[in-house]
Coordinates of C-alpha atoms and ligand atoms in Angstrom, one line a residue:
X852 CA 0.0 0.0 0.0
X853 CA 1.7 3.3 -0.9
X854 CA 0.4 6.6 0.5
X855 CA 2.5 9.3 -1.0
X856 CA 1.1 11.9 1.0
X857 CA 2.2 15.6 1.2
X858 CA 2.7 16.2 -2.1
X859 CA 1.3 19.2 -3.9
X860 CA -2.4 19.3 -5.1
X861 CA -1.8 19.4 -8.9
X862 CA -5.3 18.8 -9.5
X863 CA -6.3 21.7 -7.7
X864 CA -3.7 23.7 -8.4
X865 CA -2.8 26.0 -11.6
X866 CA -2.4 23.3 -13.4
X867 CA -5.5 21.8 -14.0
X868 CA -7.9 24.6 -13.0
X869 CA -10.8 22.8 -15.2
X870 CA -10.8 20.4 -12.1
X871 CA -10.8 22.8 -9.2
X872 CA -13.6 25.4 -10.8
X873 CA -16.7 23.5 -9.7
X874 CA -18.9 24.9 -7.0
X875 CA -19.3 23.6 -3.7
X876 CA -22.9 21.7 -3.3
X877 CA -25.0 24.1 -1.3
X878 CA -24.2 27.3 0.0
X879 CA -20.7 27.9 1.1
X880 CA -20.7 27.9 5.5
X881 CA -19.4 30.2 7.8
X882 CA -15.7 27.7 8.0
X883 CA -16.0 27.1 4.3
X884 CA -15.9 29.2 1.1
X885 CA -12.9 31.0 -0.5
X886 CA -10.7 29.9 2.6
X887 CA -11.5 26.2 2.2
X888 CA -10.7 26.6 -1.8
X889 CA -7.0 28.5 -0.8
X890 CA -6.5 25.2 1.5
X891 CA -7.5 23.3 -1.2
X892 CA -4.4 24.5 -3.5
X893 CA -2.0 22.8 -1.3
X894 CA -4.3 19.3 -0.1
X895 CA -2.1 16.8 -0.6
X896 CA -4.2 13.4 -1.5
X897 CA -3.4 9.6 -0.8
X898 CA -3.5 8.8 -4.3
X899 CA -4.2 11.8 -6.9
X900 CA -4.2 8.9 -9.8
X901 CA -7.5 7.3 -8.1
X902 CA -8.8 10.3 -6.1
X903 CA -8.6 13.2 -9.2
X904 CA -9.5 10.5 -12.2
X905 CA -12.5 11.6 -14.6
X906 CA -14.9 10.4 -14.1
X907 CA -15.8 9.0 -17.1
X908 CA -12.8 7.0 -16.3
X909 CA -14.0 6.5 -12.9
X910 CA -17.1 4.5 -14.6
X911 CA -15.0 2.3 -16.6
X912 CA -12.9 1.6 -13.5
X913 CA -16.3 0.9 -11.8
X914 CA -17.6 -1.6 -13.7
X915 CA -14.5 -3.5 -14.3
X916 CA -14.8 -4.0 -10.6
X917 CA -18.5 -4.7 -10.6
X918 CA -18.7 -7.4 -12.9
X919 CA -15.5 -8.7 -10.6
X920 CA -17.7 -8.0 -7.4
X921 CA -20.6 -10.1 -8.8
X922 CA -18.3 -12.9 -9.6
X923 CA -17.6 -13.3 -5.9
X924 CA -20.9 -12.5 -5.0
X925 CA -22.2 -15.8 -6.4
X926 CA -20.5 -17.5 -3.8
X927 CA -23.4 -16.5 -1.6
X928 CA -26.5 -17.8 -1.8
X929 CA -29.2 -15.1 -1.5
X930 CA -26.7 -12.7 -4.4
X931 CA -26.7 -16.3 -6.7
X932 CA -30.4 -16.8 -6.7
X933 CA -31.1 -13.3 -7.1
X934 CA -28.3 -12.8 -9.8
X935 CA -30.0 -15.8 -11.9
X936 CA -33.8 -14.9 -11.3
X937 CA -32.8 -11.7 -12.7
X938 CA -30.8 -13.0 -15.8
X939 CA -27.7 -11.0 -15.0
X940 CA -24.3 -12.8 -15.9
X941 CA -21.8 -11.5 -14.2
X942 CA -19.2 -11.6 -17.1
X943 CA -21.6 -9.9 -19.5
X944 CA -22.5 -7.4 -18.1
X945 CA -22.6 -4.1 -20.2
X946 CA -23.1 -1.2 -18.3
X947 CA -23.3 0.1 -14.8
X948 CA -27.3 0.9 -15.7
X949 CA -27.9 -3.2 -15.7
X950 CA -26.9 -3.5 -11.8
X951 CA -30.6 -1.7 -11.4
X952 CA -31.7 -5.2 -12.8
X953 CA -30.8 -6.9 -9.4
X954 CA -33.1 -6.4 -6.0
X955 CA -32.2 -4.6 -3.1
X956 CA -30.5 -6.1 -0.1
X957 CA -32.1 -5.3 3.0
X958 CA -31.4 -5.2 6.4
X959 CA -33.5 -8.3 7.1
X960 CA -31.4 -10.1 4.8
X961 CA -28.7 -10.3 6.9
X962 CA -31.0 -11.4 9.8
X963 CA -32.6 -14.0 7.4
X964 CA -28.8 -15.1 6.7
X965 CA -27.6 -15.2 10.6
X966 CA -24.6 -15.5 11.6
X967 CA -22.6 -16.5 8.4
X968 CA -24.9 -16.8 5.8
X969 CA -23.8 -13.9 3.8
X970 CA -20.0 -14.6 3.8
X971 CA -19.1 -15.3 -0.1
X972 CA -16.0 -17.3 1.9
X973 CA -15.3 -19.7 4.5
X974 CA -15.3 -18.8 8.3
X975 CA -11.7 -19.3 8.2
X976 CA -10.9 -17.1 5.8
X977 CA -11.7 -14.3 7.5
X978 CA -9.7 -12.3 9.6
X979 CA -12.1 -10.7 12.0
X980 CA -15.9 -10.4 12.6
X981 CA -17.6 -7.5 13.2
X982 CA -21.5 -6.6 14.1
X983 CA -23.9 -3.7 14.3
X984 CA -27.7 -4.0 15.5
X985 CA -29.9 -6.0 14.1
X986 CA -33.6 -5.2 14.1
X987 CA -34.7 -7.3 16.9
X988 CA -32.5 -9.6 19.1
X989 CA -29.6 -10.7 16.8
X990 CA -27.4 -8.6 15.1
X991 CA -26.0 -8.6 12.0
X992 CA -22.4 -10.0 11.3
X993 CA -19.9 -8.4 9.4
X994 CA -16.8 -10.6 8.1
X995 CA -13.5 -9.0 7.1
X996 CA -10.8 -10.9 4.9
X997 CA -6.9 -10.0 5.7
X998 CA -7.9 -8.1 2.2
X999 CA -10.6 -6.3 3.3
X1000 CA -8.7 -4.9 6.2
X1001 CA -5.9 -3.5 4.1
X1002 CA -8.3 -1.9 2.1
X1003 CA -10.4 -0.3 4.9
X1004 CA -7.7 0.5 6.5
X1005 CA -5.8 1.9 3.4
X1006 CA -9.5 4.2 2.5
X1007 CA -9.7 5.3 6.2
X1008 CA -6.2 6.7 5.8
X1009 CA -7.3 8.5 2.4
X1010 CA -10.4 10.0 4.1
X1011 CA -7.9 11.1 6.8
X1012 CA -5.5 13.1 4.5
X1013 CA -8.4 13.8 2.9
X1014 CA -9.9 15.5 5.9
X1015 CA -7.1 17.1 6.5
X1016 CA -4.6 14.9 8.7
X1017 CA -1.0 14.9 8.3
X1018 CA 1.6 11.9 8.7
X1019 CA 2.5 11.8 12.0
X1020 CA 0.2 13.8 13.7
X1021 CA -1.3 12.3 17.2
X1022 CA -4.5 10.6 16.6
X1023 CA -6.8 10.0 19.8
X1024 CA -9.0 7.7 19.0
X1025 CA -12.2 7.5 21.5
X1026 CA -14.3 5.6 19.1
X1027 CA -15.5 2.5 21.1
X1028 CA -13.5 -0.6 20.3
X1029 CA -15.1 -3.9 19.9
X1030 CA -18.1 -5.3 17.5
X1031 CA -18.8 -1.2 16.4
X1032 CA -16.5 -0.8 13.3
X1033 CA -15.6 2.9 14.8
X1034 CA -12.6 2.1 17.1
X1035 CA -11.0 -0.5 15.0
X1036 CA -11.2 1.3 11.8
X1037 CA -10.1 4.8 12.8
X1038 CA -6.9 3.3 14.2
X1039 CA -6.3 1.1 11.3
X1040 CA -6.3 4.0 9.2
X1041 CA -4.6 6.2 11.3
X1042 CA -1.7 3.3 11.6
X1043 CA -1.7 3.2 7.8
X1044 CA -1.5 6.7 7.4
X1045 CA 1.7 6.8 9.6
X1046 CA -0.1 8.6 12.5
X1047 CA 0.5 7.5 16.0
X1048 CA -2.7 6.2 17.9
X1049 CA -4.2 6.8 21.4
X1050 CA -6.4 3.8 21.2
X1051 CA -8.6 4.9 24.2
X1052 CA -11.8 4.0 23.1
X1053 CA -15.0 5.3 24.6
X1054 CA -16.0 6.7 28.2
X1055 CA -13.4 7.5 31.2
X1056 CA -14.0 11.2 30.1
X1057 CA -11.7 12.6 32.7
X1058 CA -8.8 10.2 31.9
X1059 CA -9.3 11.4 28.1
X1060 CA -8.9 15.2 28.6
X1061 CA -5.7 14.0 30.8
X1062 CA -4.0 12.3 28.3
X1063 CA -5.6 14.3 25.4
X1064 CA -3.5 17.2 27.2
X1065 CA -0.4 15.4 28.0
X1066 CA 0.2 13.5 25.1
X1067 CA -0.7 16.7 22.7
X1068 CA -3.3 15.2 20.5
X1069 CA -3.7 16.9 17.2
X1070 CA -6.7 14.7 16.2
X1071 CA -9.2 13.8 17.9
X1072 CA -11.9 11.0 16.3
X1073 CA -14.8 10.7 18.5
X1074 CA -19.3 10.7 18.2
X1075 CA -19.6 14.4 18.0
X1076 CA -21.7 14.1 21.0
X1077 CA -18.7 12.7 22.8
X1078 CA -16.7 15.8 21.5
X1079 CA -19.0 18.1 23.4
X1080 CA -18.5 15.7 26.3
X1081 CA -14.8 16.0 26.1
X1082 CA -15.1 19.9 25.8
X1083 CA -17.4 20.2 28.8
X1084 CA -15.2 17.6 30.9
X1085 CA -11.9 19.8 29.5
X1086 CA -13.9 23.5 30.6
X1087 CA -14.3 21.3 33.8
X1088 CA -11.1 20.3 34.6
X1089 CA -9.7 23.9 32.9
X1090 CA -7.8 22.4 30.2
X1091 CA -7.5 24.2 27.1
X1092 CA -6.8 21.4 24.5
X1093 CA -6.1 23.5 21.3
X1094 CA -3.5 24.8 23.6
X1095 CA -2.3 21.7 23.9
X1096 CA -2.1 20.7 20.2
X1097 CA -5.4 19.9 19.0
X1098 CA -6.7 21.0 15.9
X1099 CA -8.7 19.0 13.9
X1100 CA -11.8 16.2 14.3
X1101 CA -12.9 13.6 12.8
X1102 CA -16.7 13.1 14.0
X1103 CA -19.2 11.3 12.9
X1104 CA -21.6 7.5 13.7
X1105 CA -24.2 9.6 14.5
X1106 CA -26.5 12.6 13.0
X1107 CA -25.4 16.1 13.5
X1108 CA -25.8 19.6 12.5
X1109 CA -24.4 22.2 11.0
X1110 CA -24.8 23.7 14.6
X1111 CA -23.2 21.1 16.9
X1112 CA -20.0 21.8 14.2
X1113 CA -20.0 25.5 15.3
X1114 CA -20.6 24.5 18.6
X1115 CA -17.6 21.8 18.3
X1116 CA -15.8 24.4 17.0
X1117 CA -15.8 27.0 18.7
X1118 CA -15.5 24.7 21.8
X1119 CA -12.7 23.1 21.4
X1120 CA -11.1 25.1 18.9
X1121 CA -10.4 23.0 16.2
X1122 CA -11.8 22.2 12.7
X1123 CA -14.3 19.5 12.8
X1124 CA -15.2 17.4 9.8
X1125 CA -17.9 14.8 9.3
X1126 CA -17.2 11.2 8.7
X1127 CA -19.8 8.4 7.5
X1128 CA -19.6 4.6 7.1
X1129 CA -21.4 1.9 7.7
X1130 CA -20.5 -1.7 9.3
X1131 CA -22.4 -3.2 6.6
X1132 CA -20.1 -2.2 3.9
X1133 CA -17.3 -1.6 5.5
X1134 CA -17.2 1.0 8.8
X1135 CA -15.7 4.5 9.0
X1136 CA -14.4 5.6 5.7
X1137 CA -17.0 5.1 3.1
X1138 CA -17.0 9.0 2.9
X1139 CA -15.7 12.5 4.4
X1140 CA -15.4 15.8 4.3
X1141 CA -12.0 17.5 2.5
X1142 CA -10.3 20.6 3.3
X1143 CA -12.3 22.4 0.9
X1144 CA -15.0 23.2 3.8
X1145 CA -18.3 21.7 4.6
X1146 CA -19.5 20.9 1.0
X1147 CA -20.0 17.3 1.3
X1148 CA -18.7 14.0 1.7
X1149 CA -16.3 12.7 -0.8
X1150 CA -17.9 9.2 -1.3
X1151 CA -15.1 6.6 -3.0
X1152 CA -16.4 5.5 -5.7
X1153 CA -13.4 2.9 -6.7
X1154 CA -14.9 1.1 -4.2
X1155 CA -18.5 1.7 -4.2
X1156 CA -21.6 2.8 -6.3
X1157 CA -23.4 4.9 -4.7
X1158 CA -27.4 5.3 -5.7
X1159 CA -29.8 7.6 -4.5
X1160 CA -33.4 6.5 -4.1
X1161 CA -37.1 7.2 -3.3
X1162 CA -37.5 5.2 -0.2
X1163 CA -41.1 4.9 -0.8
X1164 CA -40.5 3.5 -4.5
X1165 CA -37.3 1.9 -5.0
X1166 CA -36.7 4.6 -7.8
X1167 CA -33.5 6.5 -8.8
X1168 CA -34.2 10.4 -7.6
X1169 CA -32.6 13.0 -10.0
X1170 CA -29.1 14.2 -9.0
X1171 CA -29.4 16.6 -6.0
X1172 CA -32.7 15.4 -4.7
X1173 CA -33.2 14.1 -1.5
X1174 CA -33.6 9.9 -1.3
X1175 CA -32.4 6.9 0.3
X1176 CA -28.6 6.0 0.0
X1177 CA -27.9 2.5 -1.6
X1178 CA -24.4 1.4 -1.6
X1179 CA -22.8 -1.0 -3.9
X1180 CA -19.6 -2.4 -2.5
X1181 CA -16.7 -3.3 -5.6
X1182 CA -14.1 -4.5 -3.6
X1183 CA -14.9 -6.5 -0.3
X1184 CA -14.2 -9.6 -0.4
X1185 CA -15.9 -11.6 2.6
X1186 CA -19.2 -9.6 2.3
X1187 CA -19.8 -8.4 -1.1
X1188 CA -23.1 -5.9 -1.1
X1189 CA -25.1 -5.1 -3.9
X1190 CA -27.3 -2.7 -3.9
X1191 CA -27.5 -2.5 0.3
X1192 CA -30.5 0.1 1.6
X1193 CA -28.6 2.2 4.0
X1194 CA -31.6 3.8 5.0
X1195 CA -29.7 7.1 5.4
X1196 CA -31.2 9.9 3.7
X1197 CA -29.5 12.4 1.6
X1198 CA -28.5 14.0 -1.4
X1199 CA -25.4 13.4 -3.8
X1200 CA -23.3 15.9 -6.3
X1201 CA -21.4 15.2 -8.9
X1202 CA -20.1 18.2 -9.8
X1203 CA -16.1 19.1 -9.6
X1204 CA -15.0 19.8 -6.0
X1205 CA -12.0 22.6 -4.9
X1206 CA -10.2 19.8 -3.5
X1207 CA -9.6 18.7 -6.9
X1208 CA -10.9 15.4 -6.5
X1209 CA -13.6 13.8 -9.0
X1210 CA -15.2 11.7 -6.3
X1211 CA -19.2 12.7 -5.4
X1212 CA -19.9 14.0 -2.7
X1213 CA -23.0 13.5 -0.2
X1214 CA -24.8 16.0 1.6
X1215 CA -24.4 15.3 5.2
X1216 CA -26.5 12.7 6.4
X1217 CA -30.0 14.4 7.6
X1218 CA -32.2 11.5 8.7
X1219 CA -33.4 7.9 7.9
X1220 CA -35.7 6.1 6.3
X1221 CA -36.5 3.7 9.0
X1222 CA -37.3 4.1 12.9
X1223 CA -33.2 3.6 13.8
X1224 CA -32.4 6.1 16.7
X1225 CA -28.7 6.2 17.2
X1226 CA -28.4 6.9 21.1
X1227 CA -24.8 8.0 22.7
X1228 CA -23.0 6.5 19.1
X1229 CA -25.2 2.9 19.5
X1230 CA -27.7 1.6 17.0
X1231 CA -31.1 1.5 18.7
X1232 CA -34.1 0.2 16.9
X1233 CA -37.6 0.4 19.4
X1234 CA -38.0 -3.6 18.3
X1235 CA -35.3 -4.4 19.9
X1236 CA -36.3 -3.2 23.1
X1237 CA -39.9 -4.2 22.6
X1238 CA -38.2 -7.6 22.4
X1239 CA -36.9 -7.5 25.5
X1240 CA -40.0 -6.1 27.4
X1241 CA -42.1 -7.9 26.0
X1242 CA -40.1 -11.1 27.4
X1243 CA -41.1 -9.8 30.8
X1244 CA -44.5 -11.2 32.3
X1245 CA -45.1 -8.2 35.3
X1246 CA -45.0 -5.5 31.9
X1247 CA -48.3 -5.0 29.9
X1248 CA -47.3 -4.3 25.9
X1249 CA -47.4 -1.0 26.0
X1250 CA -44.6 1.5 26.0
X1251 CA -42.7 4.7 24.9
X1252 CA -39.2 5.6 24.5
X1253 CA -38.3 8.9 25.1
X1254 CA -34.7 9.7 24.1
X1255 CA -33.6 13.5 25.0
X1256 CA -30.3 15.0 26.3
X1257 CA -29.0 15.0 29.5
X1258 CA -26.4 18.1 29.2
X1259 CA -24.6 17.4 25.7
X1260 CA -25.2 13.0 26.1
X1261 CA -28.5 11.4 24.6
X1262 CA -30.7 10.2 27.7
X1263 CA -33.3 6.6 26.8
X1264 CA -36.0 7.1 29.0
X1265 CA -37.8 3.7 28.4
X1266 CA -41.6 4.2 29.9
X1267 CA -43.3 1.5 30.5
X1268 CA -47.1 0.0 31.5
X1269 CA -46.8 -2.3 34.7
X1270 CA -49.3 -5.5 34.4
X1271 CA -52.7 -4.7 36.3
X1272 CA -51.8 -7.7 38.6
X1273 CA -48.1 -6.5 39.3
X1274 CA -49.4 -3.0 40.2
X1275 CA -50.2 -3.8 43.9
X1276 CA -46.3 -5.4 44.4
X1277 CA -45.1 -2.1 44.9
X1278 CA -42.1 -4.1 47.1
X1279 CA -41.1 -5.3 43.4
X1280 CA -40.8 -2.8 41.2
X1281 CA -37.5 -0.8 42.1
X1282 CA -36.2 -5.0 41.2
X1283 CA -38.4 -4.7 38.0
X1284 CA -36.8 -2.1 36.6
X1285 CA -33.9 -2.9 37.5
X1286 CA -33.8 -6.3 35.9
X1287 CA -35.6 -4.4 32.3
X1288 CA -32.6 -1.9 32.7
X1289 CA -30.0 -4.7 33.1
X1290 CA -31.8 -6.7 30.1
X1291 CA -32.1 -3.8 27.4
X1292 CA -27.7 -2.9 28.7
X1293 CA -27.2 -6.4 28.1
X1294 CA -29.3 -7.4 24.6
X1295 CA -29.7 -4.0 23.2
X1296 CA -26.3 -1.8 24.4
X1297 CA -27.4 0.6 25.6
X1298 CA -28.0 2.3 29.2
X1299 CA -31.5 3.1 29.8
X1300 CA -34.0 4.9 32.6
X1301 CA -37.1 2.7 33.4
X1302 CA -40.1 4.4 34.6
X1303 CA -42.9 2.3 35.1
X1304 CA -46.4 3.8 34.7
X1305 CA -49.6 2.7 36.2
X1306 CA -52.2 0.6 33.7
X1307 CA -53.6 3.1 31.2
X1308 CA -50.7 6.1 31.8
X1309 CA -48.8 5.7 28.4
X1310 CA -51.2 7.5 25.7
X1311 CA -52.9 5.2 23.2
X1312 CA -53.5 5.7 19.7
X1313 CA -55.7 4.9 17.5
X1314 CA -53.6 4.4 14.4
X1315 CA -49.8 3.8 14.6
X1316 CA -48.9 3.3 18.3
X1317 CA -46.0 6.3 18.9
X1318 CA -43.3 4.6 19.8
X1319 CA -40.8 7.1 20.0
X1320 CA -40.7 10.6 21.4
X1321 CA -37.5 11.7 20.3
X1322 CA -36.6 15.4 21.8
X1323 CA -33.3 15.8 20.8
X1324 CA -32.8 19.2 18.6
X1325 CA -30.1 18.5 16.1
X1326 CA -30.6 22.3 14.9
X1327 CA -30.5 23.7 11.6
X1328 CA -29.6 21.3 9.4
X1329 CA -27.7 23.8 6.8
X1330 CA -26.6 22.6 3.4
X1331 CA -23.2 20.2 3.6
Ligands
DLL2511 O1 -21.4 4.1 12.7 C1 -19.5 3.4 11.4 C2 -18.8 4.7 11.7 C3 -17.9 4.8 12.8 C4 -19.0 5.8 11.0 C5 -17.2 5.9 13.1 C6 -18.3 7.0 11.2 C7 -17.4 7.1 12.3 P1 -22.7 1.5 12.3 O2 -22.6 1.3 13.7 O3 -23.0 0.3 11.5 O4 -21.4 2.1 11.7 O5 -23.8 2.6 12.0 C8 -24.1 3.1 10.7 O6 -24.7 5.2 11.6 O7 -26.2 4.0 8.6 C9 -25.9 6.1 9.8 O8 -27.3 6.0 10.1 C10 -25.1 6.5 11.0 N1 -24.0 7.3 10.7 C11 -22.7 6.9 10.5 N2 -21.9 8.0 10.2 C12 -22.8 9.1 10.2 C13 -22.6 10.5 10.0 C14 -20.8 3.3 12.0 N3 -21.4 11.0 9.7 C15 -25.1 4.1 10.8 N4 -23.7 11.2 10.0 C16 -25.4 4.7 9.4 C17 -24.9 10.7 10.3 C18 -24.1 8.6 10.5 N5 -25.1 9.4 10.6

């Protein structure tokens, strides 16, 4: 893997001004705008050949690896059947248009395939399993070949010098480590890119601002809502960390506004620059933000095809529009996608970035499709926790989850109907919610408060039961 970086942006220099002219999608932010496109002159890239190619070229390079990635894909049974019923031969295929012939892959196909069904290889050829939620109980496995890692690890350390990191520089990584691809990939990436790592994972907020400031991080990779933690716990402990060396983030796992970046900001003192992935195709990485300012996420599209759709029906939305993101991966090797529903909505460009590099970009994430909450960086869907309570006999079925902040940290609030018969055991229901508190930790992730409520409390409806108060203000959501 060679990562000439620090070279001179010739793609968005003099040179080849026809590739640095293009507007930024959406307006132009407060951090972004002329300054970004000045930055931009002297970006250096991982790999200008890849990262500045034309795009026509890009296509060509696309579906050599597509019909490559179907080839592979056969291998597993749910892409093979769907692959014939469709009539698509991997080998023949003509253009990038006829991967619209083949279905979606859902979510639920991964639950339908648990644990290893949708490995194209055997278990031990893989060099490490990851997971994310699944919609109810079990959650869905992700399987990495030694391959796959180099090549996450090698498009993490693009999107790093792409966002602005330098060889070298101090990376603290407070991703969490473990089944969530954020820990794990930020440092593989940072390792490739010649960065030291602080792998400190998550929580211990004091201990971070302590080392943060004694080590002299210069990056720091976190949730954004952990960021703010780390700022408040840093105010708290009067540490001023850009003092110390800090001066750029990598944030992202979670929705957030244009606001919580100012906030970040102006905080902490640094830049802060959005990062998106999924476990599902890969982890952190899949796309980022570049020194030319907030104007999307360069998506890498010698790895993935990227489709925007109308979630309601399946349809391609015009360029610029608002739709479902559907990613196509071209390169893994123990999970090839096709056509995955991310579920995240947004909007992609095209058009020539300041950076200089070709690669779309996507506006920054601004909802989903699907009732996902993402609390405190962890994959939360309400049927997973309706699982668990509804495993408990002293709890009638119905419930609310409230999620809100508590300071700058998401707060579950999980309110919930006793059973007419357990109402009189008063003795018993401090242990009650205990033991639902313990269960949802334990299957779901996450920390939750239980209130219980007497019969009848929790509003019913007569349609769709509301399932889901969610109070958290994510603020203006201004144009990536
Ligand atoms: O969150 C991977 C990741 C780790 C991305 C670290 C960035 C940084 P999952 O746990 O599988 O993987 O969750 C994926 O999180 O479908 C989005 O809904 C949401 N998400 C990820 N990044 C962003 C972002 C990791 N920058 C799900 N903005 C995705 C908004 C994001 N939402």
């Amino acid at each position: 893997m060679s990562l000439p970086v620090g070279t001179r942006s010739r793609a968005a220099g003099k040179g080849e001004a026809h590739l640095a002219r293009g507007e930024p999608m959406g307006a132009a932010s407060r951090s972004g705008g002329r300054r970004g496109a000045r930055d931009a002159d002297a970006a250096p890239m991982s790999d200008r050949r890849i990262e500045a190619m034309p795009r026509e070229r890009l296509a060509a390079l696309q579906l050599t690896r597509l019909r490559r990635m179907l080839g592979r894909a056969s291998g597993v049974a749910l892409h093979a059947q769907r692959m014939a019923a469709a009539g698509v031969d991997a080998r023949a295929l003509r253009s990038l248009d006829d991967l619209r012939r083949l279905p979606f892959t859902v979510k639920d196909d991964l639950r339908a395939n648990y644990p290893f069904g949708m490995l194209a290889g055997p278990l031990a050829s893989m060099a490490r399993l990851h997971a994310s939620s699944g919609t109810t109980g079990k959650p869905t496995v992700v399987g990495c070949t030694p391959g796959d890692i180099s090549t996450w690890a090698e498009l993490m350390a693009r999107s790093m010098v792409c966002a602005g990191v330098r060889r070298g520089e101090l990376v603290h990584n407070a991703y969490g480590y473990g089944l969530f691809t954020g820990g794990l990939g930020a440092h593989y990436g940072a390792e490739a890119l010649g960065c030291p790592v602080v792998p400190m994972s998550g929580g211990n907020t004091e201990k971070q601002v302590t080392l943060m400031a004694d080590f002299g991080a210069r990056v720091l990779c976190s949730t954004p809502s952990y960021a703010l933690a780390i700022a408040e716990e840093a105010r708290r402990q009067g540490v001023d960390l850009r003092a110390c060396g800090l001066r750029l983030g990598l944030f992202g796992a979670e929705p957030w506004s244009e606001s919580m970046r100012d906030e970040i900001q102006s905080q902490l003192g640094i830049v802060a620059r959005d990062v998106y992935g999924l476990s599902e195709i890969m982890g952190p990485g899949v796309a980022i933000e570049c020194v030319a300012g907030p104007c999307g996420l360069h998506g890498w599209e010698d790895h993935f095809i990227f489709e925007v759709i109308d979630p309601e029906t399946g349809e391609p939305v015009p360029e610029g529009n608002a739709g479902e993101l559907v990613i196509t991966t071209l390169s893994r090797e123990a999970m090839p996608m096709i056509r995955y529903r991310t579920r995240d909505i947004t909007r992609v460009s095209t058009a020539p970035c300041d950076c200089g590099r070709t690669h779309l970009r996507l506006q920054r994430i601004t909802g989903r499709s699907d009732d996902m909450l993402i609390i405190r960086g962890v994959n939360v869907y309400p049927s997973q926790i309706e699982a668990v309570l509804v495993g408990l006999p002293e709890i009638a079925p119905h419930y609310q989850l409230v999620v809100d902040r508590e300071g700058v940290l998401d707060r579950l609030v999980i309110e919930v109907e006793l059973d007419p018969a357990a109402m009189a055991a008063v003795g018993r229901h401090a242990a009650l919610a205990a033991s639902i508190r313990h269960h949802v930790k334990s299957m779901v992730g996450v920390s939750a408060t239980v209130t219980l409520r007497a019969p009848g409390e929790i509003p019913r409806s007569a349609g769709k039961a509301v399932r889901v108060r969610d109070l958290r203000h994510y603020g203006s959501q201004r144009p990536g």
